[in-house]
mmCIF file of C-alpha atoms in Angstrom:
data_model
loop_
_atom_site.group_PDB
_atom_site.id
_atom_site.type_symbol
_atom_site.label_atom_id
_atom_site.label_comp_id
_atom_site.label_asym_id
_atom_site.label_seq_id
_atom_site.Cartn_x
_atom_site.Cartn_y
_atom_site.Cartn_z
ATOM 1 C CA UNK I 121 24.926 4.993 -0.348
ATOM 2 C CA UNK I 122 23.487 2.636 2.032
ATOM 3 C CA UNK I 123 19.840 1.206 1.606
ATOM 4 C CA UNK I 124 18.005 -1.231 3.781
ATOM 5 C CA UNK I 125 15.420 -3.439 3.345
ATOM 6 C CA UNK I 126 12.915 -4.979 5.670
ATOM 7 C CA UNK I 127 11.685 -8.715 5.924
ATOM 8 C CA UNK I 128 8.149 -9.105 6.675
ATOM 9 C CA UNK I 129 7.385 -12.833 7.370
ATOM 10 C CA UNK I 130 5.456 -13.158 3.607
ATOM 11 C CA UNK I 131 7.401 -10.901 1.550
ATOM 12 C CA UNK I 132 8.544 -11.837 -1.575
ATOM 13 C CA UNK I 133 10.353 -9.609 -3.251
ATOM 14 C CA UNK I 134 13.023 -8.505 -0.684
ATOM 15 C CA UNK I 135 15.727 -10.523 -2.859
ATOM 16 C CA UNK I 136 14.599 -8.942 -5.821
ATOM 17 C CA UNK I 137 14.629 -5.433 -4.169
ATOM 18 C CA UNK I 138 18.337 -6.236 -2.803
ATOM 19 C CA UNK I 139 19.887 -7.505 -5.937
ATOM 20 C CA UNK I 140 18.460 -4.135 -7.825
ATOM 21 C CA UNK I 141 19.827 -2.044 -4.920
ATOM 22 C CA UNK I 142 23.001 -3.464 -5.045
ATOM 23 C CA UNK I 143 23.131 -3.503 -8.755
ATOM 24 C CA UNK I 144 23.022 0.662 -9.024
ATOM 25 C CA UNK I 145 25.400 1.004 -6.225
ATOM 26 C CA UNK I 146 23.557 0.723 -2.899
ATOM 27 C CA UNK I 147 25.507 -1.248 -0.132
ATOM 28 C CA UNK I 148 22.570 -3.060 1.043
ATOM 29 C CA UNK I 149 21.369 -4.694 4.263
ATOM 30 C CA UNK I 150 18.075 -7.281 5.114
ATOM 31 C CA UNK I 151 16.472 -6.202 8.345
ATOM 32 C CA UNK I 152 14.562 -8.454 10.038
ATOM 33 C CA UNK I 153 11.202 -7.217 10.934
ATOM 34 C CA UNK I 154 11.734 -8.010 15.044
ATOM 35 C CA UNK I 155 14.876 -6.233 15.060
ATOM 36 C CA UNK I 156 14.741 -3.354 17.724
ATOM 37 C CA UNK I 157 16.812 -0.632 15.679
ATOM 38 C CA UNK I 158 17.779 0.383 12.135
ATOM 39 C CA UNK I 159 21.280 0.146 10.264
ATOM 40 C CA UNK I 160 22.615 3.553 9.765
ATOM 41 C CA UNK I 161 20.520 4.269 6.092
ATOM 42 C CA UNK I 162 20.263 6.631 3.621
ATOM 43 C CA UNK I 163 17.110 4.529 2.244
ATOM 44 C CA UNK I 164 14.770 2.081 3.768
ATOM 45 C CA UNK I 165 12.505 -0.098 1.473
ATOM 46 C CA UNK I 166 9.683 -2.381 2.336
ATOM 47 C CA UNK I 167 9.455 -4.576 -0.180
ATOM 48 C CA UNK I 168 6.200 -6.156 -2.299
ATOM 49 C CA UNK I 169 4.942 -9.448 -0.852
ATOM 50 C CA UNK I 170 2.050 -10.576 1.202
ATOM 51 C CA UNK I 171 3.079 -10.225 4.822
ATOM 52 C CA UNK I 172 1.622 -12.563 7.303
ATOM 53 C CA UNK I 173 -0.359 -13.413 4.588
ATOM 54 C CA UNK I 174 -2.618 -10.483 4.170
ATOM 55 C CA UNK I 175 -4.280 -11.253 6.899
ATOM 56 C CA UNK I 176 -7.154 -8.776 8.210
ATOM 57 C CA UNK I 177 -6.069 -6.093 5.882
ATOM 58 C CA UNK I 178 -3.145 -6.085 3.522
ATOM 59 C CA UNK I 179 -0.261 -4.373 5.546
ATOM 60 C CA UNK I 180 -2.216 -4.244 8.722
ATOM 61 C CA UNK I 181 -0.061 -6.965 10.731
ATOM 62 C CA UNK I 182 3.183 -5.689 9.539
ATOM 63 C CA UNK I 183 2.588 -2.386 9.958
ATOM 64 C CA UNK I 184 2.424 -3.229 13.950
ATOM 65 C CA UNK I 185 5.506 -4.852 14.032
ATOM 66 C CA UNK I 186 8.560 -3.871 16.369
ATOM 67 C CA UNK I 187 10.794 -2.544 13.623
ATOM 68 C CA UNK I 188 8.349 -0.069 12.086
ATOM 69 C CA UNK I 189 8.590 1.846 15.264
ATOM 70 C CA UNK I 190 12.313 2.854 14.255
ATOM 71 C CA UNK I 191 10.775 3.464 10.223
ATOM 72 C CA UNK I 192 8.527 5.775 11.214
ATOM 73 C CA UNK I 193 11.333 7.798 13.175
ATOM 74 C CA UNK I 194 13.229 7.902 10.156
ATOM 75 C CA UNK I 195 10.497 8.652 8.446
ATOM 76 C CA UNK I 196 9.602 11.501 10.651
ATOM 77 C CA UNK I 197 13.438 12.866 10.523
ATOM 78 C CA UNK I 198 13.348 13.159 6.919
ATOM 79 C CA UNK I 199 14.844 9.731 5.944
ATOM 80 C CA UNK I 200 13.635 8.661 2.681
ATOM 81 C CA UNK I 201 11.328 5.242 2.980
ATOM 82 C CA UNK I 202 10.253 3.600 -0.476
ATOM 83 C CA UNK I 203 7.256 1.241 -0.241
ATOM 84 C CA UNK I 204 6.548 -1.219 -3.314
ATOM 85 C CA UNK I 205 3.067 -3.315 -3.536
ATOM 86 C CA UNK I 206 2.777 -4.720 -0.028
ATOM 87 C CA UNK I 207 5.524 -2.026 1.275
ATOM 88 C CA UNK I 208 3.246 0.797 0.021
ATOM 89 C CA UNK I 209 0.153 -0.809 1.781
ATOM 90 C CA UNK I 210 1.990 -1.272 5.150
ATOM 91 C CA UNK I 211 2.634 2.616 4.671
ATOM 92 C CA UNK I 212 -0.734 3.441 4.742
ATOM 93 C CA UNK I 213 -1.909 1.475 7.264
ATOM 94 C CA UNK I 214 1.164 3.016 9.656
ATOM 95 C CA UNK I 215 -0.757 6.259 8.758
ATOM 96 C CA UNK I 216 2.958 7.836 7.084
ATOM 97 C CA UNK I 217 0.709 7.287 3.728
ATOM 98 C CA UNK I 218 -2.710 9.055 3.358
ATOM 99 C CA UNK I 219 -5.706 6.577 1.693
ATOM 100 C CA UNK I 220 -6.062 2.705 1.660
ATOM 101 C CA UNK I 221 -5.424 0.022 -0.884
ATOM 102 C CA UNK I 222 -8.435 -1.636 -1.605
ATOM 103 C CA UNK I 223 -9.409 -4.929 -3.294
ATOM 104 C CA UNK I 224 -9.126 -4.543 -7.069
ATOM 105 C CA UNK I 225 -12.174 -3.105 -9.050
ATOM 106 C CA UNK I 226 -13.211 -6.025 -10.826
ATOM 107 C CA UNK I 227 -11.778 -9.169 -8.109
ATOM 108 C CA UNK I 228 -9.022 -9.952 -9.977
ATOM 109 C CA UNK I 229 -5.157 -10.481 -8.993
ATOM 110 C CA UNK I 230 -3.689 -8.515 -11.661
ATOM 111 C CA UNK I 231 -0.331 -9.418 -13.021
ATOM 112 C CA UNK I 232 1.133 -7.705 -16.036
ATOM 113 C CA UNK I 233 3.438 -4.817 -17.110
ATOM 114 C CA UNK I 234 1.509 -1.284 -17.173
ATOM 115 C CA UNK I 235 2.401 2.573 -17.581
ATOM 116 C CA UNK I 236 2.838 4.801 -15.498
ATOM 117 C CA UNK I 237 3.319 8.866 -15.918
ATOM 118 C CA UNK I 238 5.373 10.636 -13.037
ATOM 119 C CA UNK I 239 3.311 13.354 -11.956
ATOM 120 C CA UNK I 240 5.873 15.300 -9.817
ATOM 121 C CA UNK I 241 9.577 15.405 -10.310
ATOM 122 C CA UNK I 242 10.047 17.759 -7.647
ATOM 123 C CA UNK I 243 11.358 14.960 -5.193
ATOM 124 C CA UNK I 244 14.270 12.822 -4.361
ATOM 125 C CA UNK I 245 12.589 9.691 -6.243
ATOM 126 C CA UNK I 246 11.993 11.168 -9.820
ATOM 127 C CA UNK I 247 14.294 14.834 -10.171
ATOM 128 C CA UNK I 248 15.991 14.310 -12.980
ATOM 129 C CA UNK I 249 14.597 11.709 -14.570
ATOM 130 C CA UNK I 250 14.117 12.346 -18.546
ATOM 131 C CA UNK I 251 11.798 9.953 -19.200
ATOM 132 C CA UNK I 252 7.968 11.120 -18.017
ATOM 133 C CA UNK I 253 6.506 7.500 -19.091
ATOM 134 C CA UNK I 254 7.636 4.286 -17.343
ATOM 135 C CA UNK I 255 6.856 0.219 -18.436
ATOM 136 C CA UNK I 256 6.920 -1.005 -15.223
ATOM 137 C CA UNK I 257 5.131 -4.402 -13.670
ATOM 138 C CA UNK I 258 2.331 -5.093 -11.213
ATOM 139 C CA UNK I 259 1.056 -7.783 -9.346
ATOM 140 C CA UNK I 260 -1.568 -7.316 -6.705
ATOM 141 C CA UNK I 261 -4.840 -8.279 -6.050
ATOM 142 C CA UNK I 262 -5.519 -4.908 -3.365
ATOM 143 C CA UNK I 263 -4.202 -2.194 -5.639
ATOM 144 C CA UNK I 264 -6.830 0.252 -5.970
ATOM 145 C CA UNK I 265 -6.114 3.315 -4.544
ATOM 146 C CA UNK I 266 -9.126 5.192 -2.394
ATOM 147 C CA UNK I 267 -9.633 8.121 -0.262
ATOM 148 C CA UNK I 268 -12.072 10.670 1.017
ATOM 149 C CA UNK I 269 -12.793 13.528 -1.083
ATOM 150 C CA UNK I 270 -11.313 15.932 1.243
ATOM 151 C CA UNK I 271 -8.059 13.572 1.528
ATOM 152 C CA UNK I 272 -7.783 13.871 -1.998
ATOM 153 C CA UNK I 273 -8.020 17.390 -2.364
ATOM 154 C CA UNK I 274 -5.046 17.734 0.180
ATOM 155 C CA UNK I 275 -3.291 15.347 -1.533
ATOM 156 C CA UNK I 276 -3.950 17.583 -5.138
ATOM 157 C CA UNK I 277 -3.081 20.700 -3.217
ATOM 158 C CA UNK I 278 0.327 19.543 -2.091
ATOM 159 C CA UNK I 279 1.384 17.693 -5.266
ATOM 160 C CA UNK I 280 1.358 14.144 -3.775
ATOM 161 C CA UNK I 281 0.278 12.294 -6.430
ATOM 162 C CA UNK I 282 3.524 10.358 -7.339
ATOM 163 C CA UNK I 283 2.620 8.309 -10.227
ATOM 164 C CA UNK I 284 -0.386 7.140 -12.596
ATOM 165 C CA UNK I 285 -1.468 4.850 -14.738
ATOM 166 C CA UNK I 286 -1.491 5.436 -18.351
ATOM 167 C CA UNK I 287 -0.901 4.326 -21.495
ATOM 168 C CA UNK I 288 1.826 4.162 -23.778
ATOM 169 C CA UNK I 289 1.860 7.676 -24.245
ATOM 170 C CA UNK I 290 1.424 9.177 -21.331
ATOM 171 C CA UNK I 291 -3.026 9.061 -21.999
ATOM 172 C CA UNK I 292 -4.397 8.633 -17.877
ATOM 173 C CA UNK I 293 -8.357 7.048 -19.190
ATOM 174 C CA UNK I 294 -9.924 4.380 -17.865
ATOM 175 C CA UNK I 295 -8.626 1.447 -20.467
ATOM 176 C CA UNK I 296 -5.071 1.762 -18.583
ATOM 177 C CA UNK I 297 -6.320 1.921 -14.912
ATOM 178 C CA UNK I 298 -5.973 -1.609 -14.188
ATOM 179 C CA UNK I 299 -7.467 -1.696 -10.917
ATOM 180 C CA UNK I 300 -9.924 0.983 -10.728
ATOM 181 C CA UNK I 301 -7.737 3.228 -8.740
ATOM 182 C CA UNK I 302 -8.916 6.847 -7.821
ATOM 183 C CA UNK I 303 -7.576 8.990 -10.240
ATOM 184 C CA UNK I 304 -4.977 6.078 -11.976
ATOM 185 C CA UNK I 305 -3.040 6.932 -8.613
ATOM 186 C CA UNK I 306 -0.415 4.182 -8.709
ATOM 187 C CA UNK I 307 1.953 5.549 -5.954
ATOM 188 C CA UNK I 308 1.921 8.774 -3.873
ATOM 189 C CA UNK I 309 4.170 10.873 -1.653
ATOM 190 C CA UNK I 310 3.813 11.991 2.033
ATOM 191 C CA UNK I 311 3.612 15.705 1.966
ATOM 192 C CA UNK I 312 7.696 16.405 2.484
ATOM 193 C CA UNK I 313 8.397 13.732 -0.579
ATOM 194 C CA UNK I 314 10.491 11.595 1.511
ATOM 195 C CA UNK I 315 8.281 8.882 1.442
ATOM 196 C CA UNK I 316 7.136 7.273 -1.623
ATOM 197 C CA UNK I 317 4.552 4.439 -1.652
ATOM 198 C CA UNK I 318 3.959 2.943 -5.250
ATOM 199 C CA UNK I 319 1.950 -0.406 -6.719
ATOM 200 C CA UNK I 320 4.244 -1.028 -9.703
ATOM 201 C CA UNK I 321 7.640 -3.222 -9.034
ATOM 202 C CA UNK I 322 10.637 -1.030 -10.301
ATOM 203 C CA UNK I 323 12.594 -3.907 -8.939
ATOM 204 C CA UNK I 324 11.596 -6.239 -11.882
ATOM 205 C CA UNK I 325 12.198 -4.289 -14.612
ATOM 206 C CA UNK I 326 16.026 -3.724 -13.970
ATOM 207 C CA UNK I 327 17.289 -6.463 -17.113
ATOM 208 C CA UNK I 328 16.726 -5.530 -20.530
ATOM 209 C CA UNK I 329 16.870 -9.075 -21.740
ATOM 210 C CA UNK I 330 14.754 -10.864 -19.030
ATOM 211 C CA UNK I 331 12.254 -8.170 -18.546
ATOM 212 C CA UNK I 332 12.656 -4.453 -19.223
ATOM 213 C CA UNK I 333 14.805 -1.480 -18.288
ATOM 214 C CA UNK I 334 12.747 1.589 -16.379
ATOM 215 C CA UNK I 335 13.169 0.019 -13.547
ATOM 216 C CA UNK I 336 16.923 0.690 -13.881
ATOM 217 C CA UNK I 337 15.962 4.359 -15.047
ATOM 218 C CA UNK I 338 14.430 4.223 -11.329
ATOM 219 C CA UNK I 339 17.350 3.295 -9.280
ATOM 220 C CA UNK I 340 19.864 4.769 -11.624
ATOM 221 C CA UNK I 341 18.073 8.211 -10.855
ATOM 222 C CA UNK I 342 17.461 7.903 -7.197
ATOM 223 C CA UNK I 343 21.104 6.837 -6.365
ATOM 224 C CA UNK I 344 22.162 9.948 -8.603
ATOM 225 C CA UNK I 345 20.040 12.274 -6.529
ATOM 226 C CA UNK I 346 21.219 10.573 -3.229
ATOM 227 C CA UNK I 347 24.772 11.454 -3.653
ATOM 228 C CA UNK X 284 -16.315 -11.765 28.863
ATOM 229 C CA UNK X 285 -17.172 -12.362 25.159
ATOM 230 C CA UNK X 286 -17.439 -9.227 22.722
ATOM 231 C CA UNK X 287 -18.786 -9.048 19.278
ATOM 232 C CA UNK X 288 -17.393 -7.171 16.785
ATOM 233 C CA UNK X 289 -18.558 -5.884 13.271
ATOM 234 C CA UNK X 290 -16.425 -4.027 10.818
ATOM 235 C CA UNK X 291 -18.320 -2.840 7.872
ATOM 236 C CA UNK X 292 -17.479 -0.338 5.012
ATOM 237 C CA UNK X 293 -18.571 3.177 5.418
ATOM 238 C CA UNK X 294 -20.990 4.173 3.198
ATOM 239 C CA UNK X 295 -20.033 5.068 -0.362
ATOM 240 C CA UNK X 296 -16.766 3.163 -0.181
ATOM 241 C CA UNK X 297 -16.798 0.823 -3.303
ATOM 242 C CA UNK X 298 -17.460 -3.192 -2.326
ATOM 243 C CA UNK X 299 -16.678 -5.318 -5.115
ATOM 244 C CA UNK X 300 -17.187 -8.429 -2.949
ATOM 245 C CA UNK X 301 -20.143 -7.557 -1.868
ATOM 246 C CA UNK X 302 -21.388 -6.607 -5.568
ATOM 247 C CA UNK X 303 -20.401 -10.017 -7.192
ATOM 248 C CA UNK X 304 -22.308 -11.631 -3.935
ATOM 249 C CA UNK X 305 -25.135 -9.900 -5.295
ATOM 250 C CA UNK X 306 -24.927 -10.674 -9.016
ATOM 251 C CA UNK X 307 -24.717 -14.085 -7.907
ATOM 252 C CA UNK X 308 -27.657 -14.023 -5.419
ATOM 253 C CA UNK X 309 -29.568 -12.429 -8.777
ATOM 254 C CA UNK X 310 -28.629 -14.910 -10.859
ATOM 255 C CA UNK X 311 -29.472 -17.529 -8.713
ATOM 256 C CA UNK X 312 -33.040 -15.985 -8.381
ATOM 257 C CA UNK X 313 -33.441 -13.562 -5.705
ATOM 258 C CA UNK X 314 -34.353 -10.749 -7.515
ATOM 259 C CA UNK X 315 -35.606 -8.431 -4.575
ATOM 260 C CA UNK X 316 -32.144 -7.468 -3.493
ATOM 261 C CA UNK X 317 -31.347 -4.037 -3.082
ATOM 262 C CA UNK X 318 -27.888 -3.475 -2.185
ATOM 263 C CA UNK X 319 -25.118 -6.308 -0.586
ATOM 264 C CA UNK X 320 -22.076 -4.881 1.292
ATOM 265 C CA UNK X 321 -19.905 -7.554 2.701
ATOM 266 C CA UNK X 322 -18.485 -7.543 6.358
ATOM 267 C CA UNK X 323 -16.097 -8.362 8.988
ATOM 268 C CA UNK X 324 -16.987 -10.240 12.393
ATOM 269 C CA UNK X 325 -14.629 -10.929 15.342
ATOM 270 C CA UNK X 326 -15.579 -12.933 18.292
ATOM 271 C CA UNK X 327 -12.955 -11.649 21.415
ATOM 272 C CA UNK X 328 -13.133 -13.161 24.756
ATOM 273 C CA UNK X 329 -11.636 -10.417 27.111
ATOM 274 C CA UNK X 330 -10.383 -10.500 30.550
ATOM 275 C CA UNK X 331 -12.532 -8.734 32.164
ATOM 276 C CA UNK X 332 -16.168 -8.865 33.455
ATOM 277 C CA UNK X 333 -16.911 -5.431 33.454
ATOM 278 C CA UNK X 334 -19.004 -4.534 30.529
ATOM 279 C CA UNK X 335 -18.338 -1.263 29.816
ATOM 280 C CA UNK X 336 -14.685 -1.723 30.828
ATOM 281 C CA UNK X 337 -14.475 -4.307 27.817
ATOM 282 C CA UNK X 338 -16.217 -2.597 25.420
ATOM 283 C CA UNK X 339 -14.061 0.210 25.886
ATOM 284 C CA UNK X 340 -10.687 -2.130 25.424
ATOM 285 C CA UNK X 341 -12.707 -3.667 22.276
ATOM 286 C CA UNK X 342 -12.910 0.171 20.834
ATOM 287 C CA UNK X 343 -9.746 0.359 21.498
ATOM 288 C CA UNK X 344 -8.495 -2.663 19.812
ATOM 289 C CA UNK X 345 -10.880 -1.176 16.823
ATOM 290 C CA UNK X 346 -9.560 1.756 16.389
ATOM 291 C CA UNK X 347 -5.857 0.427 16.349
ATOM 292 C CA UNK X 348 -5.844 -2.669 14.448
ATOM 293 C CA UNK X 349 -9.720 -4.262 13.642
ATOM 294 C CA UNK X 350 -10.785 -1.700 11.686
ATOM 295 C CA UNK X 351 -9.434 0.679 8.976
ATOM 296 C CA UNK X 352 -10.853 4.257 10.045
ATOM 297 C CA UNK X 353 -10.381 5.595 6.197
ATOM 298 C CA UNK X 354 -13.095 3.314 4.893
ATOM 299 C CA UNK X 355 -14.515 1.277 7.705
ATOM 300 C CA UNK X 356 -16.520 1.666 10.911
ATOM 301 C CA UNK X 357 -17.255 -0.848 13.480
ATOM 302 C CA UNK X 358 -19.827 -1.344 16.011
ATOM 303 C CA UNK X 359 -19.651 -3.635 18.883
ATOM 304 C CA UNK X 360 -22.392 -5.000 20.323
#
C-alpha cells in the first residue's frame, strides 16, 4: 500500500505521520505543497501543524496550495484522504468536508490525551476495528467543530460523524468535550466516507512505552482494510 | 483604488474572543455593555480605478479566501 504525506510550510506532524505509516506497512512518500501532481497513492494524508502560521484562518492559506487541486481530484475520484488536526482544518477550508473548526470554547490551547468513540464503522477507516473507544492525543487551539443546523442534520442523516469525544467508558458528555465542539464531534467524513478529518492524532499513539498504543490499532486496521 | 473590507462572525456563531473581551471590559468598569463581537478588517489597494469593478473584485476575494461563509459575513466599505 502506498501513501503520501503532504508537507506545507508550518506542518509539524508530517514526520511523525511518516514514521507511523511506515511502521504499519505503508510505502510512504513526502510531497511538498508546491508540487504539480501526486505520486501514485492509496492514501493521502494532510498532517497536523500550523500551516502558514495559521494566518487568516487555520488551514485557509494551505487550502489554496498548488497540490490541493490534485488532492481534490484524487478525493473526488474516490481516493482515501485523511486529514489530522491542521489537516482537518485544511479539508474544511477546501470544502471537501462540511463545517469549520473554530477557536476552542475556553480560548486555551489544549494538549492532552482524550477518549474518542467510533461513531460509524461502515467505512475503510474503522471497519473491523474491535475497540469502540480509543485513547488518542489532541493538541490544538482551533478544534471546536461547528456547522449550521441544516448542515448538522445532513451530516447526521448520512452518518458522517466519524468520531466523538467521550469519557473512557464511551459516555459523551460536556465534561469529555475538550473544546466545545458541536455534539462532541472530533472527526467527520464526507458523504462517500473516503475523506476523514479528525482533530486527535493517531500518529502520536503508536508506541506503548512512550505514549499509548491506540493509534497502532487505527493504522493496523486501516492498512488491513486496504489490502 | 483602496477597498476596505470587514469580516465578522455571523449572528448566532459563538465568539469566545469577543466574550473574553466583553468580560474584561466589564471588569474594568464598563458595565453598560450588551455584547462584544470581534471581527477582521482588511485594507486592500487594487489596481483598478472603476469603483464598481474594484468592489466586485473585492467581493470575489471575500468569497474565495478572506471570509469563510460557513461562519462569517463580509462587508465592503
